[in-house]
């Protein structure tokens, strides 16, 4: 199985880091690749009780011998990149190799400035972004005024591109947002300061990955963000500015769809969301508080509390369809121990009409209320279970029922944050 995609099936933070790490230890992964997003991601890996978080770096960075690739579809903040690399180096861990596409776009300081002021300007309508400059960097890319990694190596070209990028932005910053203008020189100086360190990492990553696949090497594409945060398929406008769905892997890496063998959707046994936007199964009661507390639902990148709710099988089916999932990896089943009955959303009610699939319009989705089925719960601590048969009968039934509703077979189930706290259901 040479090309595997791991992606988020809900609104992010499903445990993609754990799934990626698990795969890199289960089989030899030659390449671990990020294809979209940037340092808005926060992926947790727990090895022998020690916790690591990756943001812009692919999680395979913690696996020596694995080549880590930041693909052309990623937006790269050089400052965040080296901060993250230096923090890992300071922890004295052996790191895998890192290569970066010269075509990846750069997040400059003005992108995060604009991200933050735009959010402030939106007031109660804000998206709740991570403030990392992701949206403005992708906007420049699409607007054809972006700066790419390869531009950092030619001072003259860089100056011209930064000048073009700042022209309209400075009007906006000074006249609309009441901020100071940014000079071309300060941006060029800042970006150029990373050029020497970046240069040896820059490669034609599309060629590299295609050649690796030709040699039958294993390539793991580590998704960031998630299906419901996708700019096309998510809850627009409350989304990120990239394509975290399976299709985005191909454009974000320069690899054709015919080369992908497995597409694994990572999904929690319940649902969480950070930032604004509709969330039909969201809880505002003691159950929500309990999920938040037991699940430790605090963001890895921004430290914000995650909103919590029950499992949404409509979202799961949608993710299966939009991504062509070959399987699902369900995490955090252990968090659900100690409920008498566990509600699962099987459909939505929109103004008295039942919807078994995602409603056509965002207006309907905003108005959707969950139609619940109630499954019997269990009380046992399952974090030590390692085989499906070890799970309490009701936990087994919960997994089987969700598998049936979600449209894709379950590959594995997580019963704790640790690498080993996983039950492989179908190998
Ligand atoms: P990602 O962004 O999809 O990689 O997910 P995050 O790392 O942001 O959030 C997932 C959180 O759940 C992290 O704290 C993980 O350590 C934790 N986690 C992953 N799988 C499991 C699991 O099966 N059980 C429990 N209790 N925690 C898990
Ligand atoms: P991982 O990879 C959860 C959310 C933000 C906000 C919206 C837009 O760890 O699952 P952005 O800064 O991207 O413009 O913010 O997207 N968001 C995430 N939520 N997990 C993530 O990444 C996220 N990355 C972005 O909270 O609602
Ligand atoms: Mg995360």
Short mmCIF file of C-alpha atoms and ligand atoms in Angstrom, two decimals:
data_model
loop_
_atom_site.label_atom_id
_atom_site.label_comp_id
_atom_site.label_asym_id
_atom_site.label_seq_id
_atom_site.Cartn_x
_atom_site.Cartn_y
_atom_site.Cartn_z
CA UNK A 1 0.00 0.00 0.00
CA UNK A 2 2.34 2.78 -1.08
CA UNK A 3 0.15 5.93 -0.86
CA UNK A 4 -2.00 6.51 2.21
CA UNK A 5 -4.00 9.60 3.07
CA UNK A 6 -4.94 10.40 6.68
CA UNK A 7 -7.45 13.21 7.04
CA UNK A 8 -9.94 14.76 9.45
CA UNK A 9 -13.57 13.67 9.03
CA UNK A 10 -15.14 16.27 11.36
CA UNK A 11 -14.05 19.82 12.36
CA UNK A 12 -10.43 19.03 13.22
CA UNK A 13 -8.53 17.68 16.22
CA UNK A 14 -9.81 14.14 15.63
CA UNK A 15 -6.42 12.58 16.37
CA UNK A 16 -4.70 12.77 12.98
CA UNK A 17 -1.34 13.07 14.72
CA UNK A 18 -1.93 9.84 16.59
CA UNK A 19 -3.13 8.04 13.43
CA UNK A 20 -0.09 9.24 11.48
CA UNK A 21 2.28 8.24 14.25
CA UNK A 22 0.61 4.85 14.54
CA UNK A 23 1.04 4.19 10.83
CA UNK A 24 4.68 5.27 10.87
CA UNK A 25 5.36 2.73 13.61
CA UNK A 26 3.16 -0.06 12.19
CA UNK A 27 4.82 -0.10 8.83
CA UNK A 28 7.86 1.54 7.35
CA UNK A 29 6.79 4.96 6.07
CA UNK A 30 9.37 6.49 3.75
CA UNK A 31 7.70 9.88 3.32
CA UNK A 32 5.30 11.86 5.51
CA UNK A 33 3.74 14.76 3.64
CA UNK A 34 1.70 17.85 4.52
CA UNK A 35 -0.30 19.13 1.56
CA UNK A 36 -2.51 21.94 2.91
CA UNK A 37 -2.86 24.43 5.74
CA UNK A 38 0.04 25.69 7.79
CA UNK A 39 0.84 26.22 11.45
CA UNK A 40 -2.87 26.55 12.24
CA UNK A 41 -2.71 22.77 12.79
CA UNK A 42 -1.84 21.19 16.14
CA UNK A 43 -1.25 17.44 16.07
CA UNK A 44 -0.52 15.56 19.28
CA UNK A 45 1.62 12.47 19.53
CA UNK A 46 2.16 10.65 22.78
CA UNK A 47 5.13 8.28 22.84
CA UNK A 48 5.96 6.40 26.06
CA UNK A 49 3.93 8.96 28.00
CA UNK A 50 5.87 11.86 26.50
CA UNK A 51 3.78 14.38 24.60
CA UNK A 52 4.80 16.12 21.37
CA UNK A 53 2.85 18.58 19.26
CA UNK A 54 3.50 19.28 15.61
CA UNK A 55 2.08 22.30 13.82
CA UNK A 56 3.64 23.02 10.43
CA UNK A 57 5.95 20.03 10.45
CA UNK A 58 4.65 16.63 9.34
CA UNK A 59 4.37 14.28 12.33
CA UNK A 60 6.87 11.89 10.69
CA UNK A 61 9.52 14.40 11.78
CA UNK A 62 9.68 12.39 15.01
CA UNK A 63 10.54 9.22 13.09
CA UNK A 64 14.21 9.03 12.11
CA UNK A 65 14.57 7.62 8.60
CA UNK A 66 11.31 9.19 7.44
CA UNK A 67 11.59 12.01 4.92
CA UNK A 68 9.14 14.77 5.75
CA UNK A 69 7.72 16.89 2.98
CA UNK A 70 6.00 20.26 3.08
CA UNK A 71 4.15 20.23 -0.21
CA UNK A 72 3.30 23.06 -2.59
CA UNK A 73 -0.23 23.34 -1.15
CA UNK A 74 0.99 24.35 2.31
CA UNK A 75 1.43 27.96 3.46
CA UNK A 76 4.77 28.29 5.23
CA UNK A 77 5.69 30.78 7.91
CA UNK A 78 9.52 30.54 7.99
CA UNK A 79 9.48 31.98 11.49
CA UNK A 80 7.06 29.30 12.74
CA UNK A 81 8.94 26.59 10.85
CA UNK A 82 12.28 27.25 12.52
CA UNK A 83 10.70 27.91 15.91
CA UNK A 84 9.10 24.47 15.75
CA UNK A 85 12.24 22.74 14.49
CA UNK A 86 14.39 24.41 17.16
CA UNK A 87 11.94 23.48 19.93
CA UNK A 88 12.08 19.82 18.89
CA UNK A 89 15.86 19.88 18.60
CA UNK A 90 16.05 21.37 22.10
CA UNK A 91 14.18 18.29 23.39
CA UNK A 92 17.02 16.15 22.15
CA UNK A 93 14.93 13.90 19.90
CA UNK A 94 16.25 12.42 16.67
CA UNK A 95 14.49 14.02 13.74
CA UNK A 96 13.70 12.80 10.25
CA UNK A 97 14.79 14.74 7.16
CA UNK A 98 12.76 17.76 6.03
CA UNK A 99 12.20 18.97 2.46
CA UNK A 100 10.04 21.86 1.29
CA UNK A 101 8.45 22.66 -2.05
CA UNK A 102 9.79 25.83 -3.66
CA UNK A 103 6.23 26.46 -4.84
CA UNK A 104 4.73 26.54 -1.33
CA UNK A 105 3.47 30.01 -0.44
CA UNK A 106 5.01 32.01 2.36
CA UNK A 107 3.15 33.53 5.29
CA UNK A 108 4.73 36.94 5.92
CA UNK A 109 4.17 39.06 9.02
CA UNK A 110 1.54 41.15 7.22
CA UNK A 111 -0.64 38.08 6.71
CA UNK A 112 -1.09 37.48 10.42
CA UNK A 113 -1.60 41.21 11.01
CA UNK A 114 -4.40 41.24 8.42
CA UNK A 115 -5.86 38.00 9.79
CA UNK A 116 -6.16 39.53 13.26
CA UNK A 117 -7.49 42.95 12.24
CA UNK A 118 -10.03 41.38 9.87
CA UNK A 119 -11.34 39.22 12.69
CA UNK A 120 -11.59 42.22 15.01
CA UNK A 121 -13.46 44.11 12.30
CA UNK A 122 -15.96 41.26 11.86
CA UNK A 123 -16.90 41.50 15.54
CA UNK A 124 -19.60 38.98 16.46
CA UNK A 125 -19.48 37.57 12.92
CA UNK A 126 -15.83 36.59 13.24
CA UNK A 127 -14.68 33.18 11.95
CA UNK A 128 -12.62 32.49 15.06
CA UNK A 129 -9.44 31.88 13.05
CA UNK A 130 -6.18 30.85 14.63
CA UNK A 131 -4.80 34.31 13.75
CA UNK A 132 -1.82 32.73 12.00
CA UNK A 133 -2.31 34.50 8.66
CA UNK A 134 -3.59 31.41 6.87
CA UNK A 135 -6.59 33.02 5.10
CA UNK A 136 -4.73 36.15 3.93
CA UNK A 137 -1.81 34.03 2.61
CA UNK A 138 -4.16 31.80 0.59
CA UNK A 139 -6.06 34.89 -0.59
CA UNK A 140 -2.79 36.32 -1.97
CA UNK A 141 -2.04 32.99 -3.65
CA UNK A 142 -5.39 32.98 -5.45
CA UNK A 143 -5.08 36.71 -6.14
CA UNK A 144 -1.68 36.04 -7.73
CA UNK A 145 0.20 38.37 -5.40
CA UNK A 146 1.63 35.64 -3.17
CA UNK A 147 5.28 35.09 -2.28
CA UNK A 148 6.59 31.56 -2.79
CA UNK A 149 9.43 29.86 -0.95
CA UNK A 150 11.63 29.95 -4.07
CA UNK A 151 11.21 33.75 -4.25
CA UNK A 152 13.21 34.14 -1.03
CA UNK A 153 16.42 33.29 -2.85
CA UNK A 154 16.34 36.22 -5.28
CA UNK A 155 16.37 39.54 -3.45
CA UNK A 156 15.38 41.60 -6.49
CA UNK A 157 12.40 39.41 -7.40
CA UNK A 158 11.39 39.21 -3.75
CA UNK A 159 11.42 43.02 -3.44
CA UNK A 160 9.23 43.39 -6.53
CA UNK A 161 6.75 40.78 -5.32
CA UNK A 162 6.52 42.18 -1.80
CA UNK A 163 5.97 45.63 -3.25
CA UNK A 164 3.10 44.33 -5.38
CA UNK A 165 1.64 42.44 -2.41
CA UNK A 166 1.77 45.49 -0.13
CA UNK A 167 0.36 48.05 -2.52
CA UNK A 168 -3.32 47.49 -1.77
CA UNK A 169 -2.72 46.12 1.73
CA UNK A 170 -1.14 49.31 2.99
CA UNK A 171 -4.15 51.32 1.83
CA UNK A 172 -6.36 48.85 3.67
CA UNK A 173 -4.23 48.84 6.81
CA UNK A 174 -3.90 52.61 7.10
CA UNK A 175 -7.27 53.79 5.76
CA UNK A 176 -9.65 51.08 6.91
CA UNK A 177 -8.00 49.41 9.87
CA UNK A 178 -6.14 52.44 11.22
CA UNK A 179 -2.82 50.59 11.40
CA UNK A 180 0.65 51.68 10.35
CA UNK A 181 1.87 50.97 6.81
CA UNK A 182 4.34 48.10 6.37
CA UNK A 183 7.51 48.82 4.41
CA UNK A 184 8.84 46.62 1.63
CA UNK A 185 12.31 46.74 3.20
CA UNK A 186 11.25 45.36 6.58
CA UNK A 187 9.41 42.43 4.96
CA UNK A 188 12.25 41.64 2.56
CA UNK A 189 14.81 41.81 5.38
CA UNK A 190 12.75 39.51 7.56
CA UNK A 191 12.10 36.91 4.85
CA UNK A 192 15.67 37.02 3.53
CA UNK A 193 16.96 36.24 7.02
CA UNK A 194 15.60 32.68 6.61
CA UNK A 195 16.84 32.09 3.05
CA UNK A 196 20.21 30.47 3.84
CA UNK A 197 18.67 28.03 6.30
CA UNK A 198 15.81 27.19 3.95
CA UNK A 199 17.85 26.75 0.77
CA UNK A 200 19.18 23.22 1.39
CA UNK A 201 15.65 21.98 2.17
CA UNK A 202 14.01 23.17 -1.04
CA UNK A 203 13.27 20.52 -3.66
CA UNK A 204 10.87 19.65 -6.45
CA UNK A 205 8.66 17.72 -4.05
CA UNK A 206 6.17 16.56 -6.70
CA UNK A 207 9.00 14.86 -8.61
CA UNK A 208 10.44 13.46 -5.38
CA UNK A 209 7.13 11.90 -4.32
CA UNK A 210 6.22 10.53 -7.73
CA UNK A 211 9.64 8.92 -8.05
CA UNK A 212 9.25 7.42 -4.58
CA UNK A 213 5.88 5.95 -5.59
CA UNK A 214 7.46 4.58 -8.78
CA UNK A 215 9.94 2.75 -6.54
CA UNK A 216 7.01 1.40 -4.51
CA UNK A 217 8.03 3.32 -1.41
CA UNK A 218 5.37 4.21 1.13
CA UNK A 219 4.10 7.77 1.22
CA UNK A 220 1.79 8.98 3.97
CA UNK A 221 -0.14 12.19 3.40
CA UNK A 222 -0.94 13.70 6.80
CA UNK A 223 -4.07 15.82 6.57
CA UNK A 224 -4.49 18.98 8.58
CA UNK A 225 -7.80 20.66 9.51
CA UNK A 226 -10.74 18.61 8.31
CA UNK A 227 -13.59 17.93 5.90
CA UNK A 228 -16.07 20.26 7.63
CA UNK A 229 -13.44 23.05 7.58
CA UNK A 230 -12.81 22.63 3.84
CA UNK A 231 -13.27 25.84 1.85
CA UNK A 232 -15.56 24.06 -0.66
CA UNK A 233 -17.15 21.24 1.31
CA UNK A 234 -17.19 22.64 4.84
CA UNK A 235 -19.49 25.01 6.68
CA UNK A 236 -18.54 28.04 4.59
CA UNK A 237 -17.70 30.77 5.56
CA UNK A 238 -16.80 29.21 8.93
CA UNK A 239 -13.96 27.22 7.40
CA UNK A 240 -10.24 27.41 6.82
CA UNK A 241 -8.96 28.71 3.47
CA UNK A 242 -7.58 25.49 2.02
CA UNK A 243 -8.81 22.07 0.81
CA UNK A 244 -8.21 19.53 3.58
CA UNK A 245 -10.31 16.90 1.75
CA UNK A 246 -8.72 14.02 -0.15
CA UNK A 247 -8.86 15.93 -3.44
CA UNK A 248 -6.66 18.63 -1.90
CA UNK A 249 -3.92 16.08 -1.35
CA UNK A 250 -3.42 15.71 -5.09
CA UNK A 251 -3.19 19.43 -5.84
CA UNK A 252 -1.25 20.10 -2.65
CA UNK A 253 1.42 17.52 -3.43
CA UNK A 254 1.47 17.26 -7.22
CA UNK A 255 0.46 13.59 -7.12
CA UNK A 256 -2.36 12.17 -9.25
CA UNK A 257 -5.50 10.61 -7.75
CA UNK A 258 -4.76 7.25 -9.39
CA UNK A 259 -1.73 6.87 -7.12
CA UNK A 260 -3.69 6.93 -3.85
CA UNK A 261 -4.42 3.53 -2.32
CA UNK A 262 -6.01 4.19 1.08
CA UNK A 263 -7.91 7.19 2.38
CA UNK A 264 -8.33 7.00 6.15
CA UNK A 265 -10.76 9.41 7.82
CA UNK A 266 -10.02 10.11 11.47
CA UNK A 267 -13.14 10.68 13.55
CA UNK A 268 -13.82 11.09 17.25
CA UNK A 269 -16.38 8.92 19.02
CA UNK A 270 -18.14 12.27 19.67
CA UNK A 271 -17.67 15.68 18.03
CA UNK A 272 -15.69 18.84 18.78
CA UNK A 273 -15.21 22.15 17.05
CA UNK A 274 -13.00 25.22 17.71
CA UNK A 275 -13.97 28.67 16.46
CA UNK A 276 -17.33 29.89 15.18
CA UNK A 277 -19.89 28.22 12.94
CA UNK A 278 -22.80 25.80 12.98
CA UNK A 279 -22.51 22.55 14.96
CA UNK A 280 -25.85 20.69 15.16
CA UNK A 281 -24.97 18.24 17.97
CA UNK A 282 -23.28 20.85 20.18
CA UNK A 283 -24.11 20.49 23.87
CA UNK A 284 -24.56 23.36 26.31
CA UNK A 285 -25.32 21.22 29.35
CA UNK A 286 -23.55 19.03 31.88
CA UNK A 287 -22.93 16.33 29.25
CA UNK A 288 -21.04 18.84 27.10
CA UNK A 289 -19.03 19.93 30.13
CA UNK A 290 -18.24 16.29 30.93
CA UNK A 291 -17.07 15.53 27.36
CA UNK A 292 -14.89 18.65 27.48
CA UNK A 293 -13.40 17.71 30.83
CA UNK A 294 -12.89 13.96 30.32
CA UNK A 295 -11.75 14.47 26.71
CA UNK A 296 -9.34 17.27 27.68
CA UNK A 297 -10.79 19.32 24.85
CA UNK A 298 -8.44 22.29 24.72
CA UNK A 299 -6.80 23.32 21.42
CA UNK A 300 -3.17 22.34 20.87
CA UNK A 301 -2.32 25.41 18.80
CA UNK A 302 -4.33 28.21 20.37
CA UNK A 303 -5.26 26.88 23.82
CA UNK A 304 -8.93 27.64 23.13
CA UNK A 305 -11.64 25.44 24.61
CA UNK A 306 -13.23 23.14 22.06
CA UNK A 307 -17.01 23.06 21.76
CA UNK A 308 -18.29 19.53 22.39
CA UNK A 309 -21.25 17.45 21.19
CA UNK A 310 -22.40 13.94 20.33
CA UNK A 311 -21.32 11.85 17.34
CA UNK A 312 -22.87 13.03 14.11
CA UNK A 313 -23.36 10.17 11.64
CA UNK A 314 -24.61 12.57 8.94
CA UNK A 315 -21.22 14.31 9.06
CA UNK A 316 -19.47 10.91 9.04
CA UNK A 317 -21.38 9.75 5.95
CA UNK A 318 -20.71 13.09 4.25
CA UNK A 319 -16.98 12.80 4.97
CA UNK A 320 -16.97 9.22 3.66
CA UNK A 321 -18.56 10.38 0.43
CA UNK A 322 -16.65 13.62 -0.17
CA UNK A 323 -13.28 11.98 0.48
CA UNK A 324 -13.97 8.50 -0.91
CA UNK A 325 -12.85 7.09 2.44
CA UNK A 326 -11.66 3.50 2.35
CA UNK A 327 -11.81 3.32 6.17
CA UNK A 328 -12.28 5.27 9.38
CA UNK A 329 -10.11 5.47 12.49
CA UNK A 330 -12.31 6.27 15.46
CA UNK A 331 -10.51 7.91 18.38
CA UNK A 332 -11.42 8.66 21.99
CA UNK A 333 -13.89 5.86 22.60
CA UNK A 334 -12.46 5.77 26.17
CA UNK A 335 -13.93 9.24 26.84
CA UNK A 336 -17.46 7.81 26.57
CA UNK A 337 -17.13 5.37 29.52
CA UNK A 338 -19.67 6.35 32.20
CA UNK A 339 -22.83 7.31 30.35
CA UNK A 340 -26.05 5.38 30.85
CA UNK A 341 -27.04 6.00 27.25
CA UNK A 342 -25.04 7.65 24.46
CA UNK A 343 -27.01 9.69 21.90
CA UNK A 344 -25.89 9.49 18.26
CA UNK A 345 -27.21 11.87 15.61
CA UNK A 346 -28.57 9.82 12.70
CA UNK A 347 -30.36 12.57 10.76
CA UNK A 348 -31.34 16.25 11.00
CA UNK A 349 -34.67 17.89 11.42
CA UNK A 350 -34.88 21.10 9.43
CA UNK A 351 -38.16 22.94 9.94
CA UNK A 352 -40.02 19.65 10.40
CA UNK A 353 -38.39 17.89 7.43
CA UNK A 354 -36.05 14.94 8.06
CA UNK A 355 -32.67 15.04 6.31
CA UNK A 356 -30.65 11.83 6.26
CA UNK A 357 -27.88 13.53 4.27
CA UNK A 358 -26.30 16.98 4.50
CA UNK A 359 -28.90 19.67 3.72
CA UNK A 360 -28.47 21.53 0.46
CA UNK A 361 -27.89 25.02 1.87
CA UNK A 362 -25.94 26.51 4.75
CA UNK A 363 -29.13 28.21 5.93
CA UNK A 364 -30.71 24.78 6.39
CA UNK A 365 -27.59 23.45 8.10
CA UNK A 366 -27.67 26.37 10.55
CA UNK A 367 -31.28 25.44 11.36
CA UNK A 368 -30.62 21.68 11.61
CA UNK A 369 -31.47 20.00 14.90
CA UNK A 370 -30.27 16.44 15.55
CA UNK A 371 -32.48 13.37 15.36
CA UNK A 372 -30.96 11.09 17.98
CA UNK A 373 -30.76 7.35 18.40
CA UNK A 374 -29.80 6.28 21.93
CA UNK A 375 -27.26 3.51 22.40
CA UNK A 376 -26.66 1.77 25.72
CA UNK A 377 -23.51 2.94 27.47
CA UNK A 378 -20.83 1.26 29.57
CA UNK A 379 -19.03 2.09 32.81
CA UNK A 380 -15.75 0.22 32.59
CA UNK A 381 -12.40 1.95 32.02
CA UNK A 382 -11.46 0.68 28.55
CA UNK A 383 -8.09 2.44 28.20
CA UNK A 384 -6.26 -0.85 28.82
CA UNK A 385 -8.21 -2.85 26.19
CA UNK A 386 -6.14 -3.96 23.23
CA UNK A 387 -8.51 -6.35 21.42
CA UNK A 388 -12.05 -5.70 20.24
CA UNK A 389 -13.30 -8.67 22.30
CA UNK A 390 -11.83 -7.03 25.46
CA UNK A 391 -14.29 -4.13 25.17
CA UNK A 392 -17.52 -4.23 27.19
CA UNK A 393 -20.39 -5.57 25.07
CA UNK A 394 -22.11 -2.17 24.86
CA UNK A 395 -18.89 -0.49 23.72
CA UNK A 396 -18.57 -3.16 21.02
CA UNK A 397 -22.18 -2.47 19.97
CA UNK A 398 -21.48 1.29 19.92
CA UNK A 399 -18.51 0.77 17.56
CA UNK A 400 -20.46 -1.60 15.30
CA UNK A 401 -23.49 0.70 15.18
CA UNK A 402 -21.37 3.73 14.30
CA UNK A 403 -19.51 1.75 11.65
CA UNK A 404 -22.83 0.78 10.08
CA UNK A 405 -24.08 4.39 10.11
CA UNK A 406 -20.87 6.01 8.87
CA UNK A 407 -20.53 4.33 5.51
CA UNK A 408 -16.93 3.09 5.78
CA UNK A 409 -15.34 0.19 7.66
CA UNK A 410 -13.50 1.02 10.87
CA UNK A 411 -9.79 0.30 10.63
CA UNK A 412 -9.02 0.98 14.29
CA UNK A 413 -10.42 2.44 17.49
CA UNK A 414 -8.49 4.64 19.94
CA UNK A 415 -8.88 4.01 23.66
CA UNK A 416 -6.32 6.53 24.91
CA UNK A 417 -3.80 9.10 23.65
CA UNK A 418 -0.82 6.71 23.70
CA UNK A 419 0.53 5.10 20.55
CA UNK A 420 -0.26 1.64 21.93
CA UNK A 421 -3.77 2.55 23.13
CA UNK A 422 -5.36 1.38 19.91
CA UNK A 423 -7.54 -1.54 18.94
CA UNK A 424 -7.14 -2.61 15.32
CA UNK A 425 -10.58 -3.74 14.22
CA UNK A 426 -9.91 -4.56 10.56
CA UNK A 427 -6.29 -4.88 9.49
P1 LIG B 1 -5.27 16.32 15.43
O1 LIG B 1 -5.21 17.77 15.23
O2 LIG B 1 -6.31 15.65 14.60
O3 LIG B 1 -3.94 15.63 15.30
O4 LIG B 1 -5.75 16.10 16.96
P2 LIG B 1 -5.22 16.92 18.24
O5 LIG B 1 -3.88 16.45 18.59
O6 LIG B 1 -5.43 18.37 18.04
O7 LIG B 1 -6.31 16.48 19.31
C1 LIG B 1 -6.55 15.16 19.59
C2 LIG B 1 -6.37 14.95 21.10
O8 LIG B 1 -6.89 13.70 21.44
C3 LIG B 1 -4.91 14.91 21.53
O9 LIG B 1 -4.81 15.43 22.82
C4 LIG B 1 -4.57 13.43 21.51
O10 LIG B 1 -3.51 13.08 22.39
C5 LIG B 1 -5.87 12.86 22.00
N1 LIG B 1 -6.19 11.50 21.54
C6 LIG B 1 -6.03 10.94 20.31
N2 LIG B 1 -6.58 9.71 20.28
C7 LIG B 1 -7.10 9.49 21.51
C8 LIG B 1 -7.85 8.42 22.09
O11 LIG B 1 -8.15 7.40 21.46
N3 LIG B 1 -8.25 8.58 23.39
C9 LIG B 1 -7.95 9.70 24.12
N4 LIG B 1 -8.39 9.78 25.37
N5 LIG B 1 -7.27 10.72 23.60
C10 LIG B 1 -6.86 10.63 22.30
P1 LIG B 2 -5.89 20.38 13.15
O1 LIG B 2 -5.01 20.00 11.98
C1 LIG B 2 -9.38 22.56 14.57
C2 LIG B 2 -10.32 26.33 12.52
C3 LIG B 2 -10.18 27.60 13.33
C4 LIG B 2 -11.27 28.44 12.70
C5 LIG B 2 -11.18 28.05 11.23
C6 LIG B 2 -10.37 29.02 10.37
O2 LIG B 2 -5.17 20.44 14.44
O3 LIG B 2 -7.12 19.54 13.19
P2 LIG B 2 -7.76 29.47 10.14
O4 LIG B 2 -6.75 29.98 11.12
O5 LIG B 2 -7.42 28.15 9.56
O6 LIG B 2 -8.09 30.49 9.09
O7 LIG B 2 -9.13 29.28 11.00
O8 LIG B 2 -10.57 26.78 11.20
N1 LIG B 2 -9.11 25.47 12.48
C7 LIG B 2 -8.97 24.33 13.15
N2 LIG B 2 -9.80 23.74 14.07
N3 LIG B 2 -8.22 21.96 14.22
C8 LIG B 2 -7.40 22.52 13.30
O9 LIG B 2 -6.31 21.91 12.84
C9 LIG B 2 -7.75 23.79 12.76
N4 LIG B 2 -7.17 24.62 11.86
C10 LIG B 2 -8.02 25.63 11.70
O10 LIG B 2 -10.43 27.35 14.71
O11 LIG B 2 -12.54 28.03 13.17
MG1 LIG B 3 -5.34 19.57 16.28
#
